[in-house]
mmCIF file with all atom_site columns, C-alpha atoms in Angstrom:
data_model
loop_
_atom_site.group_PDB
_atom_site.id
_atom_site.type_symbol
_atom_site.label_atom_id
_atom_site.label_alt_id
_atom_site.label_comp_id
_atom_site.label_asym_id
_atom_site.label_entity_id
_atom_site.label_seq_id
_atom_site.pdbx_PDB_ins_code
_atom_site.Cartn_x
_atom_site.Cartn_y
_atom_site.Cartn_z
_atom_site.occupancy
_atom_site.B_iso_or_equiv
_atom_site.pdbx_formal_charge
_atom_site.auth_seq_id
_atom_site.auth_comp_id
_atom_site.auth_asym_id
_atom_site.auth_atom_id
_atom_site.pdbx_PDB_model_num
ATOM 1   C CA . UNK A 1 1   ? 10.103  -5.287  -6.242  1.00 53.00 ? 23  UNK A CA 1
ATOM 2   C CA . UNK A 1 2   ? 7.769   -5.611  -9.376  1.00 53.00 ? 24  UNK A CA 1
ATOM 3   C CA . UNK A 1 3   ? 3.890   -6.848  -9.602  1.00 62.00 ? 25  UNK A CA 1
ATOM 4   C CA . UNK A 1 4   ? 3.100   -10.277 -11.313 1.00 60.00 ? 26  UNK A CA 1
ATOM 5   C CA . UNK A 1 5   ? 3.475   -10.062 -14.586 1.00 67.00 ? 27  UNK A CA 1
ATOM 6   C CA . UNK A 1 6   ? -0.398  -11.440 -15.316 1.00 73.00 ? 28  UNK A CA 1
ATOM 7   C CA . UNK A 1 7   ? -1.717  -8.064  -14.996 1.00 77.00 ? 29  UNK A CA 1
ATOM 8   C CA . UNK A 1 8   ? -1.141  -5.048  -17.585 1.00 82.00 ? 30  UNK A CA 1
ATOM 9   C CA . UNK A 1 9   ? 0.936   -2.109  -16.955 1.00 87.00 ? 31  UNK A CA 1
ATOM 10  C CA . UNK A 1 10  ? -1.823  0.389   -16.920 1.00 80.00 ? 32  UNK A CA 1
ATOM 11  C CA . UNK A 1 11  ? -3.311  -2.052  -13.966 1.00 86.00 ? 33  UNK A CA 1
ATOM 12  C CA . UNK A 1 12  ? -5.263  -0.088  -11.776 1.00 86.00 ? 34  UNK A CA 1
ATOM 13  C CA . UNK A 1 13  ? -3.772  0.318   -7.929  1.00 92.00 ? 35  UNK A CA 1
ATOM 14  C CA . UNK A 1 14  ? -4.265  0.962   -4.516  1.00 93.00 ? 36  UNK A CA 1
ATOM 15  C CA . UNK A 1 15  ? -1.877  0.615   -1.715  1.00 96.00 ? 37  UNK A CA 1
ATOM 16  C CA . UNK A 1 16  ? -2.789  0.609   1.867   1.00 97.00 ? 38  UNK A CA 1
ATOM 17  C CA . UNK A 1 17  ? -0.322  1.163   4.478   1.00 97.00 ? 39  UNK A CA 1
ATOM 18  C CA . UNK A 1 18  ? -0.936  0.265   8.312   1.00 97.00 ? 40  UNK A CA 1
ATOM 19  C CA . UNK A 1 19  ? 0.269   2.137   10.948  1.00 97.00 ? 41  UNK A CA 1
ATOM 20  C CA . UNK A 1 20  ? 1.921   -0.556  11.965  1.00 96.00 ? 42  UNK A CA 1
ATOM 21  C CA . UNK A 1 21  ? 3.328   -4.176  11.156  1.00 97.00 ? 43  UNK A CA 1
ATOM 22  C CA . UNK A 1 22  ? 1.362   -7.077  10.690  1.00 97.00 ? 44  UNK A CA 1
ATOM 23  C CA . UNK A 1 23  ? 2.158   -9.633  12.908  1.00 95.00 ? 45  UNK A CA 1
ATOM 24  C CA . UNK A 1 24  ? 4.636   -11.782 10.653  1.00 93.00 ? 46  UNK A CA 1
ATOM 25  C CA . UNK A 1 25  ? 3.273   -14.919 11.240  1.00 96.00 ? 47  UNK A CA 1
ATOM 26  C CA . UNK A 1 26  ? -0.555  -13.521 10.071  1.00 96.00 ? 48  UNK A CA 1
ATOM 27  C CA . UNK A 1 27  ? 0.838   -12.525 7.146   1.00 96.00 ? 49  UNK A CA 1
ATOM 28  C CA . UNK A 1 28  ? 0.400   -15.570 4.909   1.00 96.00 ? 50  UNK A CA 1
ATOM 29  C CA . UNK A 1 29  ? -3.063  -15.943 6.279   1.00 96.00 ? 51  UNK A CA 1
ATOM 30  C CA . UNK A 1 30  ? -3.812  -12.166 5.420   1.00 97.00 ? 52  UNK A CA 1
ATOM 31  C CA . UNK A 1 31  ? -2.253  -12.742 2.340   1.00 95.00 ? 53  UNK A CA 1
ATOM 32  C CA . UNK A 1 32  ? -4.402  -16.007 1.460   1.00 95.00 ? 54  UNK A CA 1
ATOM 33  C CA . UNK A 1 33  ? -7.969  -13.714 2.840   1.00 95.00 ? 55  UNK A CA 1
ATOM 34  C CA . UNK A 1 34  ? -6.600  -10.800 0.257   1.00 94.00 ? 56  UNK A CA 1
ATOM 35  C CA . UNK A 1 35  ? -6.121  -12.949 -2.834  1.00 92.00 ? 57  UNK A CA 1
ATOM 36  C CA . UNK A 1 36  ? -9.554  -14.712 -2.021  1.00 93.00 ? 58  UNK A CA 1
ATOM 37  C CA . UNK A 1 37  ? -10.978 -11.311 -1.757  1.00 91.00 ? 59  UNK A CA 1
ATOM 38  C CA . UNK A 1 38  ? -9.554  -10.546 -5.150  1.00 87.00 ? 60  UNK A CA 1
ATOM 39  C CA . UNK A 1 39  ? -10.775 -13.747 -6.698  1.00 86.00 ? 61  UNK A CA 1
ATOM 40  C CA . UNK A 1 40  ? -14.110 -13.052 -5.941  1.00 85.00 ? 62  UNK A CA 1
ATOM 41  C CA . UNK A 1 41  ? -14.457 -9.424  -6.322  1.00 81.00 ? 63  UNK A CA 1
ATOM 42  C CA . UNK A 1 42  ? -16.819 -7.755  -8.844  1.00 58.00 ? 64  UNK A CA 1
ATOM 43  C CA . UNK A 1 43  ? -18.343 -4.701  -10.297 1.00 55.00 ? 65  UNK A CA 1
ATOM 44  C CA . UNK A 1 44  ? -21.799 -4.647  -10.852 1.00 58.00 ? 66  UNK A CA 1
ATOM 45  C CA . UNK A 1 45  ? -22.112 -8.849  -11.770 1.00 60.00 ? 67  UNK A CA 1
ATOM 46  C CA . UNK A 1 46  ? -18.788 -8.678  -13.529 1.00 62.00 ? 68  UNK A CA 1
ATOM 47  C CA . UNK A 1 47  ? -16.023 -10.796 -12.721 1.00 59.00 ? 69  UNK A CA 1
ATOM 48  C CA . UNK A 1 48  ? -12.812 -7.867  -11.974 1.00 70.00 ? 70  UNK A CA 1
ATOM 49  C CA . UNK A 1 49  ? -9.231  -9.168  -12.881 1.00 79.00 ? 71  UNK A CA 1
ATOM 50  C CA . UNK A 1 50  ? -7.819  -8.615  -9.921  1.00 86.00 ? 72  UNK A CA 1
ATOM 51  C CA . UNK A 1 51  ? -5.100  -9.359  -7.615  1.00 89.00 ? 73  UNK A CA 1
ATOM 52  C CA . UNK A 1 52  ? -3.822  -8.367  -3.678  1.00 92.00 ? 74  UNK A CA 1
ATOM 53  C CA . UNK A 1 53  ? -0.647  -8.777  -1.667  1.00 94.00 ? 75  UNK A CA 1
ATOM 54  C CA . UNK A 1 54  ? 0.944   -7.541  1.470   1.00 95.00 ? 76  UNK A CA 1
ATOM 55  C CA . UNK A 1 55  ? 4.144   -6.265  1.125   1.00 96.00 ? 77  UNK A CA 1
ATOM 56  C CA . UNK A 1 56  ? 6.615   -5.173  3.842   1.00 96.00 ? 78  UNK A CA 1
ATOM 57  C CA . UNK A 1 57  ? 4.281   -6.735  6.919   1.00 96.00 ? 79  UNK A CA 1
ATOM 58  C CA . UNK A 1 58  ? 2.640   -3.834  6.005   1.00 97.00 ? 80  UNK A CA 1
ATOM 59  C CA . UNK A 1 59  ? 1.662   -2.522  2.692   1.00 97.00 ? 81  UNK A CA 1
ATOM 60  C CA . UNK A 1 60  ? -1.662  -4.245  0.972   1.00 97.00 ? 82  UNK A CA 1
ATOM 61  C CA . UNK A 1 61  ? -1.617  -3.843  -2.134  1.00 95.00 ? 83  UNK A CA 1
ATOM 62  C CA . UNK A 1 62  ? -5.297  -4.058  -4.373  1.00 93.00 ? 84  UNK A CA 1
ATOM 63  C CA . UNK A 1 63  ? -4.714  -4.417  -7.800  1.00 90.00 ? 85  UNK A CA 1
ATOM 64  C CA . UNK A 1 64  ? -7.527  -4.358  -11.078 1.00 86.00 ? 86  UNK A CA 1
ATOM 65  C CA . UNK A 1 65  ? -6.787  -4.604  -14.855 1.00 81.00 ? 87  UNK A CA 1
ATOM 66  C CA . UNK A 1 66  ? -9.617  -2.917  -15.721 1.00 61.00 ? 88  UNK A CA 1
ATOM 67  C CA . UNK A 1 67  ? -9.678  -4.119  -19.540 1.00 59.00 ? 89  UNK A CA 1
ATOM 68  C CA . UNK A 1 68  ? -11.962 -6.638  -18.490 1.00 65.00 ? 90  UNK A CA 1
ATOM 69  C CA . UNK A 1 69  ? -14.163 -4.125  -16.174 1.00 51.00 ? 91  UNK A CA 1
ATOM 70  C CA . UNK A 1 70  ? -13.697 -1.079  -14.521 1.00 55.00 ? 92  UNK A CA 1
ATOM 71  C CA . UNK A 1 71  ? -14.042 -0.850  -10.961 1.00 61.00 ? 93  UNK A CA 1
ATOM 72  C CA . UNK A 1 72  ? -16.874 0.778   -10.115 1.00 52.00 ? 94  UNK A CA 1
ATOM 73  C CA . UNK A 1 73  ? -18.089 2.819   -6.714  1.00 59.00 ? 95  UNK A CA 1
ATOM 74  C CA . UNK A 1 74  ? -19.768 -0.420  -5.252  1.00 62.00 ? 96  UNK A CA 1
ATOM 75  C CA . UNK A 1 75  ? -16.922 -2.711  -5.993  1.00 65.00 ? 97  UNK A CA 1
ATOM 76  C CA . UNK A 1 76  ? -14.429 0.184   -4.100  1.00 72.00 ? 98  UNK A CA 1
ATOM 77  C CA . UNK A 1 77  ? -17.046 0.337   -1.200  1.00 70.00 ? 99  UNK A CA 1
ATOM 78  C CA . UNK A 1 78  ? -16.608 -3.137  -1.044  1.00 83.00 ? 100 UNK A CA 1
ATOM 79  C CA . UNK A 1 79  ? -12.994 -3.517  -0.747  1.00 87.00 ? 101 UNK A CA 1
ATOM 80  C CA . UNK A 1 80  ? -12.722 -0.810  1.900   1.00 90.00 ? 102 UNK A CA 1
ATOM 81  C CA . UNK A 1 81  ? -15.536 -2.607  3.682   1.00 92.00 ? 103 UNK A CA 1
ATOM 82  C CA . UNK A 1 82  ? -12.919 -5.475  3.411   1.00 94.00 ? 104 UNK A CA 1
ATOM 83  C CA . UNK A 1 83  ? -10.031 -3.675  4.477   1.00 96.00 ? 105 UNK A CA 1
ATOM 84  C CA . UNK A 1 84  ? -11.820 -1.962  7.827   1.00 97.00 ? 106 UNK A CA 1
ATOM 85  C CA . UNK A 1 85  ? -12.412 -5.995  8.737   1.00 96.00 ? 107 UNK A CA 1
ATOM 86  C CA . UNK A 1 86  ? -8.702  -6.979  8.376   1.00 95.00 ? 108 UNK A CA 1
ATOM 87  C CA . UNK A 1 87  ? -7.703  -3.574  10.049  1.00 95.00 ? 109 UNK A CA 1
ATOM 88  C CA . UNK A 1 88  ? -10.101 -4.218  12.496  1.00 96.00 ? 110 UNK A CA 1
ATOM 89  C CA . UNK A 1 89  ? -9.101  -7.997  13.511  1.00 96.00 ? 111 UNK A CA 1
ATOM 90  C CA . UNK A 1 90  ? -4.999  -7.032  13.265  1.00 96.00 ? 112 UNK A CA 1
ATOM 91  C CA . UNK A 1 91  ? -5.470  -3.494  15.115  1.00 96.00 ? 113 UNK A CA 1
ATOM 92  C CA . UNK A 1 92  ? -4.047  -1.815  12.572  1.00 96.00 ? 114 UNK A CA 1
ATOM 93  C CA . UNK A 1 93  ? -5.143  1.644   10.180  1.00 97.00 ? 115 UNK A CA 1
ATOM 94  C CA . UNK A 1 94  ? -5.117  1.084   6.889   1.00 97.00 ? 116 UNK A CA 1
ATOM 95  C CA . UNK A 1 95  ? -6.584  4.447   6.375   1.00 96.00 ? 117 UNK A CA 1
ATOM 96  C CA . UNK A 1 96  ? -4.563  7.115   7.761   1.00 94.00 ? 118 UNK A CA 1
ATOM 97  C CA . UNK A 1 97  ? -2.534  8.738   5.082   1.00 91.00 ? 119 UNK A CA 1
ATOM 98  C CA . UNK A 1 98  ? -0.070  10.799  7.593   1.00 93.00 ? 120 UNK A CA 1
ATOM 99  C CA . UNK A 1 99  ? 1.653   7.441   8.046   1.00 96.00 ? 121 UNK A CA 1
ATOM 100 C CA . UNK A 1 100 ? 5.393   7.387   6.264   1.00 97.00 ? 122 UNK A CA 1
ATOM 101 C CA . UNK A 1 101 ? 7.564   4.837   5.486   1.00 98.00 ? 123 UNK A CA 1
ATOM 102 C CA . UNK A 1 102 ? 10.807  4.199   4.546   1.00 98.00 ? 124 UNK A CA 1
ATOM 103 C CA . UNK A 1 103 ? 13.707  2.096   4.327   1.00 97.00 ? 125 UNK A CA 1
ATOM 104 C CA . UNK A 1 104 ? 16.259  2.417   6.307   1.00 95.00 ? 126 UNK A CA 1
ATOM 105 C CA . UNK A 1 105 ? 19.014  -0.913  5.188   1.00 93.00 ? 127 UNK A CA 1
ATOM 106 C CA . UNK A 1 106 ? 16.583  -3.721  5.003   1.00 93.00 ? 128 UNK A CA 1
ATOM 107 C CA . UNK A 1 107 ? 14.415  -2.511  7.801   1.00 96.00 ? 129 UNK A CA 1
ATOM 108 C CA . UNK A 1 108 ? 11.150  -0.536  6.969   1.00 97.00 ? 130 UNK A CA 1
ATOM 109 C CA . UNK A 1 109 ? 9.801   1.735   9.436   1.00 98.00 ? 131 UNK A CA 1
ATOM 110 C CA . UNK A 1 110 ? 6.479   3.772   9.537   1.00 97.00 ? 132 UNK A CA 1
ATOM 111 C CA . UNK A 1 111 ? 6.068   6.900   11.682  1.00 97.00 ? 133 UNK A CA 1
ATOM 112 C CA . UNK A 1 112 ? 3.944   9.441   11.802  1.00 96.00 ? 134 UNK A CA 1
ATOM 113 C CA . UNK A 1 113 ? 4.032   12.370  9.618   1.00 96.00 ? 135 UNK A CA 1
ATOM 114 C CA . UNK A 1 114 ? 5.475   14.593  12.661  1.00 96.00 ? 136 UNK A CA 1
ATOM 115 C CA . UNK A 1 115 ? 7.920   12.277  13.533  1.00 97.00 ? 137 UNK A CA 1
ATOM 116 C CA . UNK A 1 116 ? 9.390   11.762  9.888   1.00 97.00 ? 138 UNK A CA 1
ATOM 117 C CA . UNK A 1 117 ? 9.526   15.854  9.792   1.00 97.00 ? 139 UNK A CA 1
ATOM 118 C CA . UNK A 1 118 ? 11.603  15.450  13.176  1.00 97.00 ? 140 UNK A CA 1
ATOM 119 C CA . UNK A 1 119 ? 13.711  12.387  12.118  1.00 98.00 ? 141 UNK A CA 1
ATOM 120 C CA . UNK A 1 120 ? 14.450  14.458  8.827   1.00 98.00 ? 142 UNK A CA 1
ATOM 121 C CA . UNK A 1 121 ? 15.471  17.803  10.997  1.00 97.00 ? 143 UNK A CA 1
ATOM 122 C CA . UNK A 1 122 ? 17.882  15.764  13.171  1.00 97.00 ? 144 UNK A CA 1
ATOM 123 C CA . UNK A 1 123 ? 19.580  13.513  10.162  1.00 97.00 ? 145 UNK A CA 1
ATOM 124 C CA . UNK A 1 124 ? 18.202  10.839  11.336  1.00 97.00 ? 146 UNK A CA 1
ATOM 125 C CA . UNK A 1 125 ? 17.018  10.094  7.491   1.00 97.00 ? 147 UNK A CA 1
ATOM 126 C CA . UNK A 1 126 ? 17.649  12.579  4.759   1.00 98.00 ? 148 UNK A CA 1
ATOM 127 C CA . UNK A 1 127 ? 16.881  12.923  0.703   1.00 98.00 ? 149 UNK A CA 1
ATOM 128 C CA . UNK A 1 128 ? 18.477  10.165  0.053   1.00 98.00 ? 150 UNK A CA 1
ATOM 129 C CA . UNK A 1 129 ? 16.745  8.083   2.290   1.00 98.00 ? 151 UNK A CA 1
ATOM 130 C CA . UNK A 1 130 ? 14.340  5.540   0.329   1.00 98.00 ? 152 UNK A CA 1
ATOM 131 C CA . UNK A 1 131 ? 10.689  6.327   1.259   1.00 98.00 ? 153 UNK A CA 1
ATOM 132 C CA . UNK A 1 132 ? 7.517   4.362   -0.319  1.00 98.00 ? 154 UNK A CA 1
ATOM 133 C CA . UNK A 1 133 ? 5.456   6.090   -2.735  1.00 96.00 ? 155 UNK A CA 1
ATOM 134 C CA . UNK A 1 134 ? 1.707   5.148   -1.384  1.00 95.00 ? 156 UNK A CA 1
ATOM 135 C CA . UNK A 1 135 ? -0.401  7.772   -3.857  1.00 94.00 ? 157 UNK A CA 1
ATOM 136 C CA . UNK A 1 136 ? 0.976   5.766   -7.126  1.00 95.00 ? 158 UNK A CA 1
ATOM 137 C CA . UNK A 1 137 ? -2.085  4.430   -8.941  1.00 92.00 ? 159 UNK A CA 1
ATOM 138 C CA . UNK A 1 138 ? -1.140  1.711   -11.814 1.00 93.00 ? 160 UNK A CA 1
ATOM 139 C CA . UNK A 1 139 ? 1.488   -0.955  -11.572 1.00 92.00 ? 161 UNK A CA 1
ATOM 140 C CA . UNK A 1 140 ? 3.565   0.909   -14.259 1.00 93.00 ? 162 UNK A CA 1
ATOM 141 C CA . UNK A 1 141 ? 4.213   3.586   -11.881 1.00 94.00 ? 163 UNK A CA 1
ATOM 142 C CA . UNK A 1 142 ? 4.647   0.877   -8.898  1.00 95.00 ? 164 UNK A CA 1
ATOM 143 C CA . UNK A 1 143 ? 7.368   -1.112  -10.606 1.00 92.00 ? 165 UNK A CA 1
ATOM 144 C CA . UNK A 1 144 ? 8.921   2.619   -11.547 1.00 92.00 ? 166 UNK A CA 1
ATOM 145 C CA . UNK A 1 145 ? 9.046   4.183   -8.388  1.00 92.00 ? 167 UNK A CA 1
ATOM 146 C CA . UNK A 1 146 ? 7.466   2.785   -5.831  1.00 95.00 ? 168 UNK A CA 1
ATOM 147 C CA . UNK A 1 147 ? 10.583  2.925   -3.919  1.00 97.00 ? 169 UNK A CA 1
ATOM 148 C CA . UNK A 1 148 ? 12.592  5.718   -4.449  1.00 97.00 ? 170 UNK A CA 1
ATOM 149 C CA . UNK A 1 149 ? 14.954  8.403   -2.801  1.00 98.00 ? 171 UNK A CA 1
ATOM 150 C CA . UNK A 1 150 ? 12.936  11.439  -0.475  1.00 98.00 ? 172 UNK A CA 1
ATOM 151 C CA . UNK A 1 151 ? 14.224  14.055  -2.730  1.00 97.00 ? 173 UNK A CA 1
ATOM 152 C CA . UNK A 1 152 ? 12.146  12.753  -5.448  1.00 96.00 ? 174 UNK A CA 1
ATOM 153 C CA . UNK A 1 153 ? 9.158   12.098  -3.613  1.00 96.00 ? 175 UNK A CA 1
ATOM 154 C CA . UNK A 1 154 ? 6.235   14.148  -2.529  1.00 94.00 ? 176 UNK A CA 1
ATOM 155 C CA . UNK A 1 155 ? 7.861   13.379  0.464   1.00 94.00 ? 177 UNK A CA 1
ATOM 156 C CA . UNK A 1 156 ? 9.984   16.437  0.048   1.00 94.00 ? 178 UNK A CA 1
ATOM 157 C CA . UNK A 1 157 ? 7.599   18.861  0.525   1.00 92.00 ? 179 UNK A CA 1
ATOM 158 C CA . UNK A 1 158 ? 6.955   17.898  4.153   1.00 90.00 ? 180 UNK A CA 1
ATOM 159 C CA . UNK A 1 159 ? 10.056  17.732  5.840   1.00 89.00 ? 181 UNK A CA 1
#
């Protein structure tokens, strides 16, 4: 899966993973809030290029080509001020980063970090499982390895 092609490679990223799924049939509406959000988003009374998606019933994706302008503090406060809304009305966390997903055929599942240690222990996945890289930053490194095997993850280091 790559990012639309409108926005530079050295694009500026942030992905948020829930604990949980969306429910699928919210997810065009989150997807339609997310993109409005993005259309109207700005650092201090400048227009941002940006761009937002959900991914996976899960994964939302904030995205700013900062050759235009940088995102600043205030314009970050005010997408996570966003995001604790939608995570709020779905009942999901957005902000929990021992969450772990990955792919397991063409189903994606997201367990805690405990229970990814345990599913790793048993065989139930192993390093060649595909996992989701949440900490990558610009959509260059998204559309590299976003996806990609647990042995070459940072993954690794916690099973």
């Amino acid at each position: 899966m790559t990012l639309p092609d409108t926005l530079s490679n050295t694009t500026r990223l942030w992905v948020y993973q829930a604990n949980k799924p969306f429910p699928a049939d919210a997810v065009p509406e989150i997807r339609s809030n997310l993109q409005a959000f993005a259309r109207q988003w700005v650092s201090h009374n400048r227009q941002l290029k940006a761009d937002a998606d959900v991914l996976h019933d899960r994964f939302v994706i904030l995205m700013v080509d900062e050759s235009q302008a940088d995102a600043s503090g205030c314009s970050i406060d005010s997408s996570v001020h966003f995001l604790k809304k939608l995570q709020a009305e779905y009942g999901v966390d957005l902000f929990d980063r021992m969450y772990f997903s990955y792919q397991d055929g063409n189903d994606v599942h997201t367990v805690s970090r405990e229970e990814f240690a345990r599913r790793y222990a048993e065989g139930q996945i192993n390093d060649h499982t595909m996992v989701f890289d949440t900490l990558v930053e610009s959509k260059a490194a998204f559309d590299a390895g976003w996806l990609k095997p647990l042995s070459e993850s940072w993954h690794a280091r916690l099973v």
